[in-house]
mmCIF file with all atom_site columns, C-alpha atoms in Angstrom:
data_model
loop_
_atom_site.group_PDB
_atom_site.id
_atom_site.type_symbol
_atom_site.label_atom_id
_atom_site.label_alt_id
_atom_site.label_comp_id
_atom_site.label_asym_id
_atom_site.label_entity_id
_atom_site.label_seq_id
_atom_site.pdbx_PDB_ins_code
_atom_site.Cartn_x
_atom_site.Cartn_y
_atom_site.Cartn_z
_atom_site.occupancy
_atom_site.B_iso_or_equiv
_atom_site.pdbx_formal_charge
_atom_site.auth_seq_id
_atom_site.auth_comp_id
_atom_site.auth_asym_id
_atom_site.auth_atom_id
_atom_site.pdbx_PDB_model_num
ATOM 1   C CA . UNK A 1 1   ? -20.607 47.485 51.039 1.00 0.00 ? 133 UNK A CA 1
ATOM 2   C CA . UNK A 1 2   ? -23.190 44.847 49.754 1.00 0.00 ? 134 UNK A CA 1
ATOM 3   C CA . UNK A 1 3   ? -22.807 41.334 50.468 1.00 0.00 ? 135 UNK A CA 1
ATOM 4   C CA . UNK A 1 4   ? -21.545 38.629 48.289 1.00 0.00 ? 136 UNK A CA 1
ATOM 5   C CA . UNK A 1 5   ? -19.659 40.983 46.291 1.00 0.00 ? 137 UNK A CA 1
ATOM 6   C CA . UNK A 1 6   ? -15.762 41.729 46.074 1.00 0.00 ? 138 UNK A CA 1
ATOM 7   C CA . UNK A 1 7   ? -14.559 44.875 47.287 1.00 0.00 ? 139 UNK A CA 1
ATOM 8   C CA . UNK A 1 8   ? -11.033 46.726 47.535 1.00 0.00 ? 140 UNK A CA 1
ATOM 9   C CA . UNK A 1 9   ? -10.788 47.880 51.363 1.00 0.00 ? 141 UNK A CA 1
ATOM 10  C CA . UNK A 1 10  ? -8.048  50.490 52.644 1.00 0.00 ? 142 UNK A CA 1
ATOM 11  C CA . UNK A 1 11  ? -8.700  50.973 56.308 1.00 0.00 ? 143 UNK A CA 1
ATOM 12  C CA . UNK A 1 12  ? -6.123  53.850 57.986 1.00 0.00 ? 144 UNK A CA 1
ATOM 13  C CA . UNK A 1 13  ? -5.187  54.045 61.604 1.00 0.00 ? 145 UNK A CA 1
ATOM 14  C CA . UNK A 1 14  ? -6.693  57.391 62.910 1.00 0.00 ? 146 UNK A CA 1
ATOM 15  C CA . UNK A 1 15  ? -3.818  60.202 61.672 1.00 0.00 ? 147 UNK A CA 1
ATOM 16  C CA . UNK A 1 16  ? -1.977  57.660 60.041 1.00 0.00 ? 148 UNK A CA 1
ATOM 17  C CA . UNK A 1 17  ? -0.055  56.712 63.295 1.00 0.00 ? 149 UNK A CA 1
ATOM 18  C CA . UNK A 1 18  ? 2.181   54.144 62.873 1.00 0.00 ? 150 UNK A CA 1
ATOM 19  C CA . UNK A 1 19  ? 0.308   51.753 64.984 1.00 0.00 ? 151 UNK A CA 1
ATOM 20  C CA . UNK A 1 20  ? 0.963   48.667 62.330 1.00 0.00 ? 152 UNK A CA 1
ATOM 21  C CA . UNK A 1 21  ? 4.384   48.437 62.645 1.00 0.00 ? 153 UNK A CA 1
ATOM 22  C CA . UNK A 1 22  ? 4.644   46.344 65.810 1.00 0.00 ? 154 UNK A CA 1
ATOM 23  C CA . UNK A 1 23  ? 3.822   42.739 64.899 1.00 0.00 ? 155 UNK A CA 1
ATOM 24  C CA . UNK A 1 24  ? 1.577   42.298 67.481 1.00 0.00 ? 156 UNK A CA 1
ATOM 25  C CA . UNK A 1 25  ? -0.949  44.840 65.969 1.00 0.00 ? 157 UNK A CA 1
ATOM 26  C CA . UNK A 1 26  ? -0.477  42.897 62.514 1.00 0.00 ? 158 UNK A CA 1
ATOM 27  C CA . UNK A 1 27  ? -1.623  39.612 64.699 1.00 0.00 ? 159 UNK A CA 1
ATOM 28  C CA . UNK A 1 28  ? -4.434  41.023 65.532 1.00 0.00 ? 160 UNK A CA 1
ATOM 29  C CA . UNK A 1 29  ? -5.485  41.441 62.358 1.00 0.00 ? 161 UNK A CA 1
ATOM 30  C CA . UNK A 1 30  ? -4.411  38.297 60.990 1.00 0.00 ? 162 UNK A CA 1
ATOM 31  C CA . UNK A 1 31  ? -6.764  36.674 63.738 1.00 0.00 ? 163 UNK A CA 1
ATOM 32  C CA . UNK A 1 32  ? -9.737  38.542 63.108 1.00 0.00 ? 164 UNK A CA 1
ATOM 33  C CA . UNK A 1 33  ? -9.332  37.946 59.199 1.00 0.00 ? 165 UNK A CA 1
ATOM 34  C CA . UNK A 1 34  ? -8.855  34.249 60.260 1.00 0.00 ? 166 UNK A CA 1
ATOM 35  C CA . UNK A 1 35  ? -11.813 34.081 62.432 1.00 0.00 ? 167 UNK A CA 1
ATOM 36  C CA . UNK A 1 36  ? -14.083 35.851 60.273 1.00 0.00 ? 168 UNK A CA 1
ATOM 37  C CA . UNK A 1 37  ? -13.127 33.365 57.793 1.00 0.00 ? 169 UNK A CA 1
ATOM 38  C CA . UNK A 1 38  ? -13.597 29.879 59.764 1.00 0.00 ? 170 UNK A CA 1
ATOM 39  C CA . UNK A 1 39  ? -17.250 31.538 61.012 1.00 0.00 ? 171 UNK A CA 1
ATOM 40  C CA . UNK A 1 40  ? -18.036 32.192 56.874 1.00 0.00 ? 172 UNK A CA 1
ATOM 41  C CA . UNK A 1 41  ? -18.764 35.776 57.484 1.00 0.00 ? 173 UNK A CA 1
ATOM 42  C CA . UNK A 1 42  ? -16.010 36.553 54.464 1.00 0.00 ? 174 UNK A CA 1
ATOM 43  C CA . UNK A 1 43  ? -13.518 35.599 52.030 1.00 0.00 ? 175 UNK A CA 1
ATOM 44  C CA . UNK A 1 44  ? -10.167 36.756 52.198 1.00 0.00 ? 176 UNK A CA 1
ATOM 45  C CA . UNK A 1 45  ? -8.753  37.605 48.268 1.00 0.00 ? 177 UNK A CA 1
ATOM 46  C CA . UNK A 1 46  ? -5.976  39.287 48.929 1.00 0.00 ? 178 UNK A CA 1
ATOM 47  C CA . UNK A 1 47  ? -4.232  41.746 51.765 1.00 0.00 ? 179 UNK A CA 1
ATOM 48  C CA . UNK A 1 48  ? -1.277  43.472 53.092 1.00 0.00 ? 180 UNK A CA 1
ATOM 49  C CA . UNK A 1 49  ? -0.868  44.899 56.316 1.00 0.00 ? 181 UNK A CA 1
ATOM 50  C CA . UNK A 1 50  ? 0.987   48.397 56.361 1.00 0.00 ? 182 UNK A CA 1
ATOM 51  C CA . UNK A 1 51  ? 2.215   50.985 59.138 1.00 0.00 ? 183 UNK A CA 1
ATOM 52  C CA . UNK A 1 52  ? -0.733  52.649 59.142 1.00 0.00 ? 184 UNK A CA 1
ATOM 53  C CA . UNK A 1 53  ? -3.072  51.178 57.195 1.00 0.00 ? 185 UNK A CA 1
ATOM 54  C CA . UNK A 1 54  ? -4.352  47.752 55.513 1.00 0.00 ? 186 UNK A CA 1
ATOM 55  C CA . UNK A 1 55  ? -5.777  46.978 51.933 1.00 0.00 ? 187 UNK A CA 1
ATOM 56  C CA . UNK A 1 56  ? -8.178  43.989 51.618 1.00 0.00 ? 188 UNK A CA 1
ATOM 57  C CA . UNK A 1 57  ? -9.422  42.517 48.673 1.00 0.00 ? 189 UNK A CA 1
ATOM 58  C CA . UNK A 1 58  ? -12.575 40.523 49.703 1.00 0.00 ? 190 UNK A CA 1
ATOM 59  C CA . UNK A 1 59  ? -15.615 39.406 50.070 1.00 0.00 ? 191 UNK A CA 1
ATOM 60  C CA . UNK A 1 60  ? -18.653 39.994 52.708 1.00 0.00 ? 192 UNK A CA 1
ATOM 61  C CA . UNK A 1 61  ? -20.413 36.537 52.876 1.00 0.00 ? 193 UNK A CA 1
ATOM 62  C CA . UNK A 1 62  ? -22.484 36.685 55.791 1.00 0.00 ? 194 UNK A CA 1
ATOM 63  C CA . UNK A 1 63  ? -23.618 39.271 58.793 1.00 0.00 ? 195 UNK A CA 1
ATOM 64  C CA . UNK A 1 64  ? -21.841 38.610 61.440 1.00 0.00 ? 196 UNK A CA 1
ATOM 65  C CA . UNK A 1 65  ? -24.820 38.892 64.126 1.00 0.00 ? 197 UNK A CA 1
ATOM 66  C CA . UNK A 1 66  ? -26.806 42.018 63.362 1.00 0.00 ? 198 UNK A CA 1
ATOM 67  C CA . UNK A 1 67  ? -23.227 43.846 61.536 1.00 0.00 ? 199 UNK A CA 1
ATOM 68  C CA . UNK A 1 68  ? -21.414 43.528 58.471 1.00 0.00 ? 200 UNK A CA 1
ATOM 69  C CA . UNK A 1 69  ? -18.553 41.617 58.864 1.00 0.00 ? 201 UNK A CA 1
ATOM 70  C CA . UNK A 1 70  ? -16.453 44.577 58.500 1.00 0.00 ? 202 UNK A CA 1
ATOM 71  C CA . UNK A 1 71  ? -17.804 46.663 61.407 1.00 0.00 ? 203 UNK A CA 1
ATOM 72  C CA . UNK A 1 72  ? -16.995 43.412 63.295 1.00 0.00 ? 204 UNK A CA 1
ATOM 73  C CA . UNK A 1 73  ? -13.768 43.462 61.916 1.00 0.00 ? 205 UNK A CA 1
ATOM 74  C CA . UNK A 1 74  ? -13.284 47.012 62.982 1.00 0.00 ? 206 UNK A CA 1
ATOM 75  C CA . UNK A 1 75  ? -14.331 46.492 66.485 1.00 0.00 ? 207 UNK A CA 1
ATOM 76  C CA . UNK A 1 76  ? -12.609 43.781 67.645 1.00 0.00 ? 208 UNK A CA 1
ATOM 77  C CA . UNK A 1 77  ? -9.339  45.104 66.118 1.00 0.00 ? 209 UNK A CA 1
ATOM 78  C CA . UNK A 1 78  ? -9.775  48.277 67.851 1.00 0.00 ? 210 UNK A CA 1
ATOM 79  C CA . UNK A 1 79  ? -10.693 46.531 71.198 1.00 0.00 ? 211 UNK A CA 1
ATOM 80  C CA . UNK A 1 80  ? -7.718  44.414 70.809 1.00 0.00 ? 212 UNK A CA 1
ATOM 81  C CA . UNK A 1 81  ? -5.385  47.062 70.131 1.00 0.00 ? 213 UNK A CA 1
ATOM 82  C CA . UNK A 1 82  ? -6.630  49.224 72.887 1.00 0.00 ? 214 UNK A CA 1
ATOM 83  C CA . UNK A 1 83  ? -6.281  46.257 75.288 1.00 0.00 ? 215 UNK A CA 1
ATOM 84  C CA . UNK A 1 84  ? -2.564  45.736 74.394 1.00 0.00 ? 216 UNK A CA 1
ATOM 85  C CA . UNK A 1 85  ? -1.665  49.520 74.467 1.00 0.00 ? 217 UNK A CA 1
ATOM 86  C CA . UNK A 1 86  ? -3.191  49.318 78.405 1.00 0.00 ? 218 UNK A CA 1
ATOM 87  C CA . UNK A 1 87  ? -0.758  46.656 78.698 1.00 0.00 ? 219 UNK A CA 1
ATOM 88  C CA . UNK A 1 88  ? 2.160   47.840 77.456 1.00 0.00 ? 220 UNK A CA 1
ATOM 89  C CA . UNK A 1 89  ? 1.911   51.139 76.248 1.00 0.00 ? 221 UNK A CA 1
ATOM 90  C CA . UNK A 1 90  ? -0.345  53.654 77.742 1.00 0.00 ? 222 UNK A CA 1
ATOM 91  C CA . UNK A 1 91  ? 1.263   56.639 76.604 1.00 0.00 ? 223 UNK A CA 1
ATOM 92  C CA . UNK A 1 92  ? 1.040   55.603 73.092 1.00 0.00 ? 224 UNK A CA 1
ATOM 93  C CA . UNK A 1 93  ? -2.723  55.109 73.762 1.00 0.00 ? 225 UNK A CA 1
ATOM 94  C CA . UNK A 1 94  ? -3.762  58.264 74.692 1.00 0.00 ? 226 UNK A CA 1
ATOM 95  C CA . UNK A 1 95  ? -2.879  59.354 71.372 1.00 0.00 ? 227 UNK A CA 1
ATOM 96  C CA . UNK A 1 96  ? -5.506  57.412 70.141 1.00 0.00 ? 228 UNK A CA 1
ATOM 97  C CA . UNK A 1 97  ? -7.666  58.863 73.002 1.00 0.00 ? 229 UNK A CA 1
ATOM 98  C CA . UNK A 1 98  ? -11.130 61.159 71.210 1.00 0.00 ? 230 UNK A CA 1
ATOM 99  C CA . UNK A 1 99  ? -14.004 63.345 72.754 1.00 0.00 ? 231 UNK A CA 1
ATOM 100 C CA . UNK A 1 100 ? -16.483 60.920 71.553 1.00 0.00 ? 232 UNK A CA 1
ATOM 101 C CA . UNK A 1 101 ? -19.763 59.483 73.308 1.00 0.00 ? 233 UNK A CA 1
ATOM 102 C CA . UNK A 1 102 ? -19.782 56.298 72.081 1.00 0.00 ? 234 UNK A CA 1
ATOM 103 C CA . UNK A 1 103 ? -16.203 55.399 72.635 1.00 0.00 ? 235 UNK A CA 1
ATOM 104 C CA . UNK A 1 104 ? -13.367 56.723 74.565 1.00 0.00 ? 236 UNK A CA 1
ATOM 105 C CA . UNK A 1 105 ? -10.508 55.810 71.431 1.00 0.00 ? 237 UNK A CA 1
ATOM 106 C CA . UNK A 1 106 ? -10.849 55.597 67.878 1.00 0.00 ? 238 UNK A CA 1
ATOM 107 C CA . UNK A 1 107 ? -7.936  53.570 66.165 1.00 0.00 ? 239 UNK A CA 1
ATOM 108 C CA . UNK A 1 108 ? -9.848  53.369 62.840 1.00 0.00 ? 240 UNK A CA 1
ATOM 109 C CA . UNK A 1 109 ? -10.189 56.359 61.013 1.00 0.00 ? 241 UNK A CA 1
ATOM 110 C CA . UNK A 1 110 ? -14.256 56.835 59.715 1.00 0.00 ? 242 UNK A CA 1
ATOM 111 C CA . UNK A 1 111 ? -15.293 55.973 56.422 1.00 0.00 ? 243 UNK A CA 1
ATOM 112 C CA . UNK A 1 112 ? -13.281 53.359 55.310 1.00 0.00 ? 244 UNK A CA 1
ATOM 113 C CA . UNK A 1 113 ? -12.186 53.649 51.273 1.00 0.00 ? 245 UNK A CA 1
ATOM 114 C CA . UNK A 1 114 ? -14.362 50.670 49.839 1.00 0.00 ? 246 UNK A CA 1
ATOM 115 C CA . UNK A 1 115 ? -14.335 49.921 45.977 1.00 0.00 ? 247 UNK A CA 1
ATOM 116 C CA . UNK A 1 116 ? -16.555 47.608 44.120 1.00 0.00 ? 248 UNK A CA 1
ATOM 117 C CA . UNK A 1 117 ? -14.775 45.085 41.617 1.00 0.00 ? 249 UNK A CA 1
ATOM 118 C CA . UNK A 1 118 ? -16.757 45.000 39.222 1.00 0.00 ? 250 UNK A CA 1
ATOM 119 C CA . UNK A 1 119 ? -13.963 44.126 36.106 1.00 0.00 ? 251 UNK A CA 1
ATOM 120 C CA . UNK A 1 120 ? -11.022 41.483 36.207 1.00 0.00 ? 252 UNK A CA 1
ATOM 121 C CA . UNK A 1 121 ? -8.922  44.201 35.303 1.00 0.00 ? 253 UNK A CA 1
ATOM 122 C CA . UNK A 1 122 ? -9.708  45.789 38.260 1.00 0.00 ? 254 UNK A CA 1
ATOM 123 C CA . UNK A 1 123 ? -8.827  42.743 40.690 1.00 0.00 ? 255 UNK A CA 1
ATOM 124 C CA . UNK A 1 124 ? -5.740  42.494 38.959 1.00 0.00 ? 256 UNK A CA 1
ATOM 125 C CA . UNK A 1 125 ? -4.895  46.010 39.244 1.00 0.00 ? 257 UNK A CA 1
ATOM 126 C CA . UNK A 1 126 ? -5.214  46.184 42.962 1.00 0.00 ? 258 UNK A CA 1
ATOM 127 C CA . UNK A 1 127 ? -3.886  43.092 43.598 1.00 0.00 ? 259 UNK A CA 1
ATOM 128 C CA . UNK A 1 128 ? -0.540  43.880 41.926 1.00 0.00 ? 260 UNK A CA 1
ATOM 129 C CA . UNK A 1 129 ? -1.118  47.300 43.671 1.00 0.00 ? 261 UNK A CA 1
ATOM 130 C CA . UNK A 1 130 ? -1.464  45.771 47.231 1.00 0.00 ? 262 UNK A CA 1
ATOM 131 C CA . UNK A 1 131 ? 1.190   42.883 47.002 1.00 0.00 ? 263 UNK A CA 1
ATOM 132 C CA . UNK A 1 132 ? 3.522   45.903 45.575 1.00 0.00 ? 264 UNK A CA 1
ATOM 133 C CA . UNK A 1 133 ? 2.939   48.706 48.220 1.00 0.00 ? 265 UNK A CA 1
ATOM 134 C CA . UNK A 1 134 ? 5.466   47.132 51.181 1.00 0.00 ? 266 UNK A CA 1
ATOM 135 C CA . UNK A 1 135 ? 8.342   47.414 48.170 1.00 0.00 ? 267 UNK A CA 1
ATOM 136 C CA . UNK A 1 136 ? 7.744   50.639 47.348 1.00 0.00 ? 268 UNK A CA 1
ATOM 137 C CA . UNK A 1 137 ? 10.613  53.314 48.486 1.00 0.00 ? 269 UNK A CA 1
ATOM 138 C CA . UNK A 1 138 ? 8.153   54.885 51.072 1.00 0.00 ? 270 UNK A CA 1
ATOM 139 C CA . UNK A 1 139 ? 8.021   51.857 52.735 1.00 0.00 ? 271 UNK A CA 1
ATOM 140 C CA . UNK A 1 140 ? 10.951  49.819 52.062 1.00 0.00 ? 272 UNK A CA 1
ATOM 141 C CA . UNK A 1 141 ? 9.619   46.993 54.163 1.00 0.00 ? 273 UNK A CA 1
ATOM 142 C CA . UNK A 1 142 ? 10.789  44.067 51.614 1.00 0.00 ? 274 UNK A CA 1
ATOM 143 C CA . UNK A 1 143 ? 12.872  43.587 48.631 1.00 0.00 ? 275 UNK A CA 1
ATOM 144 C CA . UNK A 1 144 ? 10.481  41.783 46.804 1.00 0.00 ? 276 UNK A CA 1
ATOM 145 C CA . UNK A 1 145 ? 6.629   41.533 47.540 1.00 0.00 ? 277 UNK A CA 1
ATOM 146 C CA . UNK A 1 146 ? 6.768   37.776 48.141 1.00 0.00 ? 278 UNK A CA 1
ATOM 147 C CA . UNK A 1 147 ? 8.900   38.243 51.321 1.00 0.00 ? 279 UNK A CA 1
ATOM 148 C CA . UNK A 1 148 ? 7.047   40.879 53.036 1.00 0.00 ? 280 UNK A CA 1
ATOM 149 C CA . UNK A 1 149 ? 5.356   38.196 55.772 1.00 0.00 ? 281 UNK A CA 1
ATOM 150 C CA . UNK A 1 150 ? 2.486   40.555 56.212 1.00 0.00 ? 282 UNK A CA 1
ATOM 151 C CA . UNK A 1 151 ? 0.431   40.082 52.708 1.00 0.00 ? 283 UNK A CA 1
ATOM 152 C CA . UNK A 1 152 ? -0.779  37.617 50.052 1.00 0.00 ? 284 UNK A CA 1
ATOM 153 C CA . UNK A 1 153 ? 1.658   38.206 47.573 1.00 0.00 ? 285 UNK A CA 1
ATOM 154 C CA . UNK A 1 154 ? 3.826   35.048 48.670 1.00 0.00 ? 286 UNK A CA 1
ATOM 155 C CA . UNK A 1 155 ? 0.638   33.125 48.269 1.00 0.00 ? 287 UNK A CA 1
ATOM 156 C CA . UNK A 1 156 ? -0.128  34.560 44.810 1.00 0.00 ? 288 UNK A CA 1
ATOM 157 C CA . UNK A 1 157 ? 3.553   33.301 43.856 1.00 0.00 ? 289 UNK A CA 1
ATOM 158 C CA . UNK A 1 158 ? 4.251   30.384 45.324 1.00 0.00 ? 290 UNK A CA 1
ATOM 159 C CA . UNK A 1 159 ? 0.392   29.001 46.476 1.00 0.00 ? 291 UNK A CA 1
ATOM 160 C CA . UNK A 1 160 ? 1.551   28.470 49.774 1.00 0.00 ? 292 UNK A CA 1
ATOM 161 C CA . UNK A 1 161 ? -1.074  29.793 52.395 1.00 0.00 ? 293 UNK A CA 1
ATOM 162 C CA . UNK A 1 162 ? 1.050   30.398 55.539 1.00 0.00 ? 294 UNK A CA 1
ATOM 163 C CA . UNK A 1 163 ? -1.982  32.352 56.963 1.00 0.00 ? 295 UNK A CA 1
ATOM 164 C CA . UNK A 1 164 ? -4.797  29.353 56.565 1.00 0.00 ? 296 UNK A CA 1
ATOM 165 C CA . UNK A 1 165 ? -7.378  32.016 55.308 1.00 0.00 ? 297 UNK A CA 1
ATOM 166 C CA . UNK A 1 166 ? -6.512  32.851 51.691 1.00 0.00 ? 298 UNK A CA 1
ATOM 167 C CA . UNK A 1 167 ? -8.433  32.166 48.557 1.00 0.00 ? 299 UNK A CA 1
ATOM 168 C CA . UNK A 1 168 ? -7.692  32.951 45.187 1.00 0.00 ? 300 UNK A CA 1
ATOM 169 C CA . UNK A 1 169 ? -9.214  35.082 43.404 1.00 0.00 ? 301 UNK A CA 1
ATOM 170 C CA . UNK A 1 170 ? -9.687  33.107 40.419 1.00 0.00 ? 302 UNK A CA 1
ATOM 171 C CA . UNK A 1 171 ? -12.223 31.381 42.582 1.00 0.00 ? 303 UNK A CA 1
ATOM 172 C CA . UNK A 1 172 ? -14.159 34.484 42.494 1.00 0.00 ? 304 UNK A CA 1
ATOM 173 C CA . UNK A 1 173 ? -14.154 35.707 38.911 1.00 0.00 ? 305 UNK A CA 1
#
C-alpha cells in the first residue's frame, strides 16, 4: 500500500476463527482505527467489522514511526487481543498459538487483501459491498445495514458519526 491513496482492506483472523464476534474484539478495533485517526496516520472511509474478518476503505496518511499505519494497526490489535484472551480465555488462545520466531500467536492472517481505488465506481462498489455484508444470509447480523453497530453504513445514511473517526468519502474523490 502507498501512502495518500485509498485502498479497499479485508484483513481475516488466522483460519477464519470467529474471534470478531465478541464485542470486545470489535473495541479493539474501533480504538486503534480511532487512534490512528486523532495521531493523522489515516483516514477512515468506510468499515465493517465481521466474525472473522474486517473491510476498510481508507486512506494511509502518514507512517506511524518507522511502519505503515497498517502494520501498526495490525500489531496493536493482535497484542490487544492476545492480552484479553490471557485474561479471560486461554483456551481459546492457544488456538491462535503458531511455531513462529518472531511471535508466539498470529491472529492476523499474512498478506492482507489490499485494493487500490482508483475509479468512483469502485468506492461505490465496495462501499455498498461492505455496509451490505452483515445483512447478508451468511451472516444475518442485522436487518438492514444501517443497524449493524459495527460499520459505517449508519453514517453513510443518516451522517451521524457515532464512532468520532469517519469521513466521507466524497471528501476524497
Amino acid at each position: 500500500m502507498l501512502l495518500n491513496e485509498v485502498y479497499f482492506w479485508t484483513a481475516t483472523i488466522n483460519d477464519w476463527k470467529h474471534l470478531l464476534a465478541n464485542d470486545e474484539f470489535k473495541n479493539i478495533i474501533i480504538n486503534s482505527l480511532e487512534e490512528l485517526v486523532s495521531r493523522e496516520k489515516i483516514i477512515v472511509y468506510a468499515f465493517a467489522i465481521m466474525p472473522n474478518h474486517i473491510h476498510i476503505i481508507w486512506k494511509m496518511k502518514a507512517l506511524n514511526g518507522k511502519e505503515m499505519p497498517y502494520a501498526s494497526f495490525n500489531k496493536f490489535t493482535a497484542h490487544q487481543f492476545q492480552k484479553l484472551l490471557q485474561q479471560n480465555q486461554s483456551d481459546f488462545l492457544n488456538q491462535f498459538k503458531v511455531d513462529e520466531l518472531e511471535r508466539k500467536y498470529r491472529f492476523w492472517q499474512r498478506d492482507a487483501l489490499a485494493i487500490l481505488m482508483d475509479s468512483r465506481e469502485k468506492v461505490f462498489q465496495k462501499i455498498e459491498y461492505i455496509h451490505n455484508n452483515p445483512v447478508q444470509e451468511k451472516w444475518n447480523l442485522a436487518k438492514e445495514s444501517a443497524d449493524y453497530k459495527w460499520s459505517s453504513a449508519k453514517f453513510y445514511e443518516t451522517e451521524i458519526d457515532d464512532f468520532n473517526f469517519l469521513t466521507h468519502i466524497s471528501e476524497a474523490l
